[in-house]
Coordinates of C-alpha atoms and ligand atoms in Angstrom, one line a residue:
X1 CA 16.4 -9.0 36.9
X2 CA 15.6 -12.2 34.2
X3 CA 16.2 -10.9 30.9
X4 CA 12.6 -11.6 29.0
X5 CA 12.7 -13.6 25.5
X6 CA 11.2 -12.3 23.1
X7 CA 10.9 -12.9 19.6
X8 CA 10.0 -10.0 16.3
X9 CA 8.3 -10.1 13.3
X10 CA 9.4 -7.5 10.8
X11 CA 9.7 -6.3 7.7
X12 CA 13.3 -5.0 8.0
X13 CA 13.2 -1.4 6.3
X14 CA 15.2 1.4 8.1
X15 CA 13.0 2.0 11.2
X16 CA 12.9 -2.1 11.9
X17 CA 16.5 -2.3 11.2
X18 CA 17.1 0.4 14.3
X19 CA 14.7 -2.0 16.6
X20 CA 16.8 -5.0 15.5
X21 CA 20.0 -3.7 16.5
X22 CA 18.5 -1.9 19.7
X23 CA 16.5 -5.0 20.7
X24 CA 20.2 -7.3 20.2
X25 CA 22.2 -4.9 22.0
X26 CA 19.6 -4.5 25.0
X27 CA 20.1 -6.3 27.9
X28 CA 16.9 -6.3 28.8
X29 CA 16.0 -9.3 26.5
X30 CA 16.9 -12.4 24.9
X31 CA 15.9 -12.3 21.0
X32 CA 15.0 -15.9 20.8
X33 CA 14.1 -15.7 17.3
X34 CA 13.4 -13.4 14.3
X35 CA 10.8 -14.0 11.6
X36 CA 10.4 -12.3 8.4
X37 CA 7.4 -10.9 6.3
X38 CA 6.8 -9.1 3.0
X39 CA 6.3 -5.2 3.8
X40 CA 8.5 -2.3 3.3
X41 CA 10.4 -4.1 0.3
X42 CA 9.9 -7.3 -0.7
X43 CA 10.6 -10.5 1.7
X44 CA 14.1 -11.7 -0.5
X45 CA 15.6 -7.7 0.9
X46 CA 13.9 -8.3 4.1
X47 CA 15.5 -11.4 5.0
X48 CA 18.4 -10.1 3.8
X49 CA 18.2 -6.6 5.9
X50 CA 17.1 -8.5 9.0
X51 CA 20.5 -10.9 8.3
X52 CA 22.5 -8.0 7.9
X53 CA 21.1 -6.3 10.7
X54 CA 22.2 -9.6 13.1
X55 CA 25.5 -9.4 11.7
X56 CA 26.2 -5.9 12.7
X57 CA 25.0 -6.4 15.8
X58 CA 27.2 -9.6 16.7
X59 CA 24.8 -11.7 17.4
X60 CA 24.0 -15.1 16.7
X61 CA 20.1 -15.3 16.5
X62 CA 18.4 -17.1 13.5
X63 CA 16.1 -15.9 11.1
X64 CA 13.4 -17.2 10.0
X65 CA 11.6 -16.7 6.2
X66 CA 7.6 -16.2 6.4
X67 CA 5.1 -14.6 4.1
X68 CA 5.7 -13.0 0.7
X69 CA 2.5 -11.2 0.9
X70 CA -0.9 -10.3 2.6
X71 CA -3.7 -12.7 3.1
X72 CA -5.7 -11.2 0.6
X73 CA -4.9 -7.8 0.0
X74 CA -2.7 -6.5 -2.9
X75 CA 1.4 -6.3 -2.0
X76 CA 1.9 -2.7 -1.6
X77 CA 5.5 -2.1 -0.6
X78 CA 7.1 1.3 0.6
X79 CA 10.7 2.2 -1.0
X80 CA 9.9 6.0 -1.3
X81 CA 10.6 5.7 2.4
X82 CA 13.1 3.3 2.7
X83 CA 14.9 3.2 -0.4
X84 CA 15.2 0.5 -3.2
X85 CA 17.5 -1.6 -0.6
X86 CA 15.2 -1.1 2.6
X87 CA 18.2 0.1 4.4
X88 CA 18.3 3.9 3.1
X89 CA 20.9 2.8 0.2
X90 CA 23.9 3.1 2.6
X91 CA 25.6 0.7 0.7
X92 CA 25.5 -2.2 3.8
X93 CA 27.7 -5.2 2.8
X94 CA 25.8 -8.4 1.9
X95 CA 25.3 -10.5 5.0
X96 CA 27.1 -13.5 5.1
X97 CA 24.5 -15.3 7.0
X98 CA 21.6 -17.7 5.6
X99 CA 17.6 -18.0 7.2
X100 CA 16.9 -21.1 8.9
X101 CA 15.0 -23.5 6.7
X102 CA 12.3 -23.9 8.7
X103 CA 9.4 -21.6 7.5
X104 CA 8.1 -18.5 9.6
X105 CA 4.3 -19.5 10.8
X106 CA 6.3 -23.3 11.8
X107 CA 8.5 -21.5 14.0
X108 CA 6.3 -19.1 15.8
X109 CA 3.6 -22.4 16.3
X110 CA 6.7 -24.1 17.2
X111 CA 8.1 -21.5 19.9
X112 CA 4.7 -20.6 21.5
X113 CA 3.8 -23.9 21.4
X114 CA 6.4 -25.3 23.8
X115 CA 6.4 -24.9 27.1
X116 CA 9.6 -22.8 28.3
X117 CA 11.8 -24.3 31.3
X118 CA 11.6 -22.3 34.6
X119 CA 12.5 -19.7 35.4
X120 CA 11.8 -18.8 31.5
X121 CA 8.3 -17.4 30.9
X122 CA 6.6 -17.6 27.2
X123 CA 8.5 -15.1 24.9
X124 CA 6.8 -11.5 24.2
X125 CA 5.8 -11.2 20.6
X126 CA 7.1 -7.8 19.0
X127 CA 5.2 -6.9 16.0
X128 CA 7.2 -4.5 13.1
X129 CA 5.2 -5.0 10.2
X130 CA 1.8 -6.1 8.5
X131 CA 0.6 -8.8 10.4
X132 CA 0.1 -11.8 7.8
X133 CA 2.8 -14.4 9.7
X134 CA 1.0 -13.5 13.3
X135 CA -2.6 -14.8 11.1
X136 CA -1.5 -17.3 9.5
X137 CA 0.1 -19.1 12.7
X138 CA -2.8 -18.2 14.7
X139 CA -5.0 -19.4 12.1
X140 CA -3.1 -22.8 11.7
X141 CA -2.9 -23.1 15.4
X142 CA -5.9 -21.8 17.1
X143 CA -4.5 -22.7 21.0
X144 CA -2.1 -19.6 20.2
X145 CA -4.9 -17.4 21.4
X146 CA -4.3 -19.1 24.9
X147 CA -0.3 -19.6 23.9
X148 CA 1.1 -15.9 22.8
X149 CA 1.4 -14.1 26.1
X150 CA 1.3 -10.3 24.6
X151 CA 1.7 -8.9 21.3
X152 CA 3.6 -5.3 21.6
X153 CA 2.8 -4.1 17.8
X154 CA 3.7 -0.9 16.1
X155 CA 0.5 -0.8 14.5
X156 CA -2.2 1.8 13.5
X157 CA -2.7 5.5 14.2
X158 CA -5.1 7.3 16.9
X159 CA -6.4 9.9 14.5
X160 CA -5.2 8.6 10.8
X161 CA -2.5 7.2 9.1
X162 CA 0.6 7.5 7.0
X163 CA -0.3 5.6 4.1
X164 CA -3.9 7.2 3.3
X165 CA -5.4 9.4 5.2
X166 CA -6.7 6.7 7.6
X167 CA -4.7 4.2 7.5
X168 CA -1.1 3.1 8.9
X169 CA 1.0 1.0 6.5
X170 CA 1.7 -2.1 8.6
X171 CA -2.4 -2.1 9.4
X172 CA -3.5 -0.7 5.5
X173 CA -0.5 -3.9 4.0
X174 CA -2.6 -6.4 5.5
X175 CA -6.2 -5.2 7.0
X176 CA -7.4 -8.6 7.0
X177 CA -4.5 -9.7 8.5
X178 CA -5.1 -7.0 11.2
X179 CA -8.7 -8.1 11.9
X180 CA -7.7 -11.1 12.6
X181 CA -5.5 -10.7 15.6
X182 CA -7.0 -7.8 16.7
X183 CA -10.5 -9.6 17.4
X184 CA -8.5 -12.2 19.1
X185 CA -7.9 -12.5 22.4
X186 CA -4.1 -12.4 22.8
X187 CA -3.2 -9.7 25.3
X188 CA -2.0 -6.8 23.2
X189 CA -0.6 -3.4 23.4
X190 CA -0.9 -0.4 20.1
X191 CA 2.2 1.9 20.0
X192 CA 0.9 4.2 17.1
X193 CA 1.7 6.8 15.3
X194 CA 0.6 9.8 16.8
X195 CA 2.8 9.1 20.2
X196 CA 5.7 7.8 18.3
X197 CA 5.9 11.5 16.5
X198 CA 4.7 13.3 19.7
X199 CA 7.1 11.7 22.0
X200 CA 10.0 9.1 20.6
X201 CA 12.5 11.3 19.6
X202 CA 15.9 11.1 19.0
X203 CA 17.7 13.9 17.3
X204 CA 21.4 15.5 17.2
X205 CA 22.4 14.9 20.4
X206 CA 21.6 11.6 20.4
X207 CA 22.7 10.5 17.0
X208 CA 26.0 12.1 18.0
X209 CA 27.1 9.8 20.7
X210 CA 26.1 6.6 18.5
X211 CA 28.0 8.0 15.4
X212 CA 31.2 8.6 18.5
X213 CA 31.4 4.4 18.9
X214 CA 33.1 2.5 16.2
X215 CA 31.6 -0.5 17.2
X216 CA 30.1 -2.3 14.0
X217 CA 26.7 -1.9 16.0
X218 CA 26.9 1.8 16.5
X219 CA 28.1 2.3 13.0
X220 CA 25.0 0.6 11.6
X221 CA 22.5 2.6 13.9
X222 CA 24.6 5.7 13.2
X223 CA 24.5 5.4 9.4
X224 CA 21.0 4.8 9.8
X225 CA 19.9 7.4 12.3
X226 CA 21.7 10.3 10.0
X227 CA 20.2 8.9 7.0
X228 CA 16.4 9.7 8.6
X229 CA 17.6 12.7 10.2
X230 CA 18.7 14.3 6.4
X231 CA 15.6 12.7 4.9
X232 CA 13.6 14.2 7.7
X233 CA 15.3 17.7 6.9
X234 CA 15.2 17.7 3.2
X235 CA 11.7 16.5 3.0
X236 CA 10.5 19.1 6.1
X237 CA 12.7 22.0 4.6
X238 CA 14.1 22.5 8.2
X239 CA 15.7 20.6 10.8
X240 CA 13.6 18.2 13.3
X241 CA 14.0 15.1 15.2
X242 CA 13.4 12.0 13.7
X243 CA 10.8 9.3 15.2
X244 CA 11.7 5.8 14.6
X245 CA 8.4 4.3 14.4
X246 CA 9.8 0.7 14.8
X247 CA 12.3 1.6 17.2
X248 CA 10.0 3.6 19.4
X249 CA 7.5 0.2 19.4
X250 CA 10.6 -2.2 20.5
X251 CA 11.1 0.4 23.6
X252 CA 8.4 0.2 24.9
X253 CA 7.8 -3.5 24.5
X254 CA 11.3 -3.9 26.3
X255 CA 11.0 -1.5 28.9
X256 CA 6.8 -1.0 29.5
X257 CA 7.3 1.7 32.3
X258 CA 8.1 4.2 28.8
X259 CA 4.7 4.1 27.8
X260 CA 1.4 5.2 29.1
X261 CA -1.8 3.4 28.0
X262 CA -5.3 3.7 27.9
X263 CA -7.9 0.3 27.3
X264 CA -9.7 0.8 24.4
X265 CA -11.8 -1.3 22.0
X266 CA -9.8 -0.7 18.8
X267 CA -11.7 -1.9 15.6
X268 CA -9.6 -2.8 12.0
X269 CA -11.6 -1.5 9.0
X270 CA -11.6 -4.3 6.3
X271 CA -14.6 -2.5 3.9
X272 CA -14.2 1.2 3.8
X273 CA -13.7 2.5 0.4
X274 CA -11.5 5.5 2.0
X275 CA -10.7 4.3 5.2
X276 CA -9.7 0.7 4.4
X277 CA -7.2 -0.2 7.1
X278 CA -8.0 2.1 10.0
X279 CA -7.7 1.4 13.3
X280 CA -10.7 2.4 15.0
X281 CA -10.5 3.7 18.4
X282 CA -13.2 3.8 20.4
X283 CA -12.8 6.8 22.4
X284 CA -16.2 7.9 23.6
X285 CA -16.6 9.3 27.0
X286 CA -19.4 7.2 28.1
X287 CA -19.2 4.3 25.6
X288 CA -19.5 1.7 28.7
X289 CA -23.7 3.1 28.8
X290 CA -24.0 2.7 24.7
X291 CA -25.6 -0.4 24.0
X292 CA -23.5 -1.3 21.4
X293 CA -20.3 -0.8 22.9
X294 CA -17.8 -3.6 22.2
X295 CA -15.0 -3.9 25.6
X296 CA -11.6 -3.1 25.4
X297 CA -9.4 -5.1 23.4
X298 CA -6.0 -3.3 23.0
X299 CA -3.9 -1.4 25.5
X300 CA -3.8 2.0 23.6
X301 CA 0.3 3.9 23.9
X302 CA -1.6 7.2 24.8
X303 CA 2.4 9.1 25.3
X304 CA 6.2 7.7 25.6
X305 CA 8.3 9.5 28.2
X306 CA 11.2 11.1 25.8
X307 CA 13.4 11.1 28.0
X308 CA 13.8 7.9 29.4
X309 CA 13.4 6.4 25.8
X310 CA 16.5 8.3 24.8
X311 CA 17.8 6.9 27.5
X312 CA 17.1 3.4 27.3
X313 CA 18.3 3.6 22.9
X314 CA 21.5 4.8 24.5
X315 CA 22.2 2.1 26.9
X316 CA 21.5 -0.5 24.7
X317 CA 23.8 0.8 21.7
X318 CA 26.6 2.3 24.0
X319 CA 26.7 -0.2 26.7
X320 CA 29.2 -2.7 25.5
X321 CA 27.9 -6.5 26.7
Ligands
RIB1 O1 3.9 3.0 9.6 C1 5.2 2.7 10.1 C2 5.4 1.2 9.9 O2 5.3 0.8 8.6 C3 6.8 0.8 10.4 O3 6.7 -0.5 10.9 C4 7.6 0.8 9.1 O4 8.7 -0.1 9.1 C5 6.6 0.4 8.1 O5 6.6 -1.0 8.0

């Protein structure tokens, strides 16, 4: 089977650091390319996070520096989960590694804009983090909409959010941002929160067999995974599996036959004084006879079979390419 290319946006904290090294390591795809954004920590630790993150997983895939902060909303940035580093304070060396000079929103006009050589198809965008480089390329280069073949995003909640009450922090960073690609017309599909907790889980058994490989891949995820998993405790007062967000979006992107989906019209709330950020999802029974009911936009993640994402985490990080 063709691996796909594929190329990620992120915002490298913990969670997008287990995507990067699961998404190098798979051999379902080619990373063609990795761009950076300010999100979890600020865009200097990112890019250096993401480099890091390349390093480990010996692979030589260039990184690429976009923006520093939203469109228009205030930088909000999210160490409390992910330490002051972004990587859980470990203590990862320094990368050796540079970003390419080119800037972010260049590259992903650039890449999308050129046709691929057959048997090649157009790279699948996978969205980790607020999406202010996604806007600002598709705002530069409107023929994107027709150019970007899918965006798999971990974006947004069902129900409400992690950051307020209604809102998810990659969708709440960077509303506007949000709006913006989500009234587009790219193909896209939401893995959000509530299935990622529900059904993405990785836990004891798992973390075990990565910890096992002294590869300098394994030893990354591992540090990482046991990090979350004593977070997770101390901050739950018992012992639970962990649910990479990140990770959990990268799976399914990779390998689509994880997820189940639903079509929904999914609506980003720019205005609301307490629900600034939301993803709206337009679940009514019978919304095709309300007048006002706007068509599906977004291929809702409705569940994630556990199983076969353990699965698929495993076969990337323990089979050795
Ligand atoms: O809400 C989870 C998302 O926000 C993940 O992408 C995590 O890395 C943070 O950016």
């Amino acid at each position: 089977m063709p691996t796909m290319n594929v190329i990620i946006d992120c915002d490298t904290g913990v969670d997008d650091a287990l995507a990067l090294l699961f998404a190098l390591r798979s051999s379902a795809c080619n990373v063609l390319g990795i761009t950076c954004v300010g999100g979890n920590i600020p865009l200097a630790k990112v890019t250096r996070n993401t480099l890091a993150m390349v390093e480990h997983a010996r692979r030589d895939v260039p990184v690429y520096q976009g923006a520093a902060r939203p469109l228009l909303a205030a930088p909000i940035t999210a160490e409390y989960a992910h330490g002051n580093d972004g990587l859980g304070d470990i203590g990862f060396p320094e990368p050796q590694g540079a970003p390419a000079t080119e800037h972010a929103v260049d590259y992903l006009i650039r890449a999308f804009m050129e046709t691929p050589e057959p048997p090649h198809a157009p790279p699948l965008l996978i969205t980790l983090a607020p999406l202010t480089n996604i806007a600002l390329a598709l705002l530069r280069e409107p023929q994107l909409e027709e150019r970007i073949p899918h965006i798999v995003m971990m974006a947004g909640g069902l129900t409400g959010g992690n950051t307020t009450a209604a809102a998810e922090f990659n969708v709440y960073a960077d509303p506007e941002a949000a709006d913006i690609i989500f009234r587009s017309r790219i193909p896209k599909t939401m893995v959000s929160l509530e299935p990622i907790r529900r059904d993405a889980l990785l836990d004891e058994t798992e973390v075990a067999q990565i910890e096992a490989c002294s590869n300098p891949w394994c030893w990354a995820m591992g540090r990482l995974l046991r990090r979350n998993l004593i977070q997770l405790e101390r901050l739950s007062g018992r012992h639970a599996p962990i649910s990479p967000p990140d990770l959990a979006a990268t799976a399914v992107a990779l390998e689509p036959h994880l997820a189940t989906t639903e079509n929904r019209h999914v609506a980003i709330e720019t205005r609301g004084e307490h629900t600034r950020g939301m993803t709206l999802v337009d679940n009514r029974r019978f919304r095709h006879l309300a007048p006002n009911a706007a068509p599906p936009n977004v291929a809702v993640v409705t569940a994630i079979n556990t199983a076969r994402f353990q699965a698929v985490v495993l076969e990337a990080l323990l089979h050795d390419l």
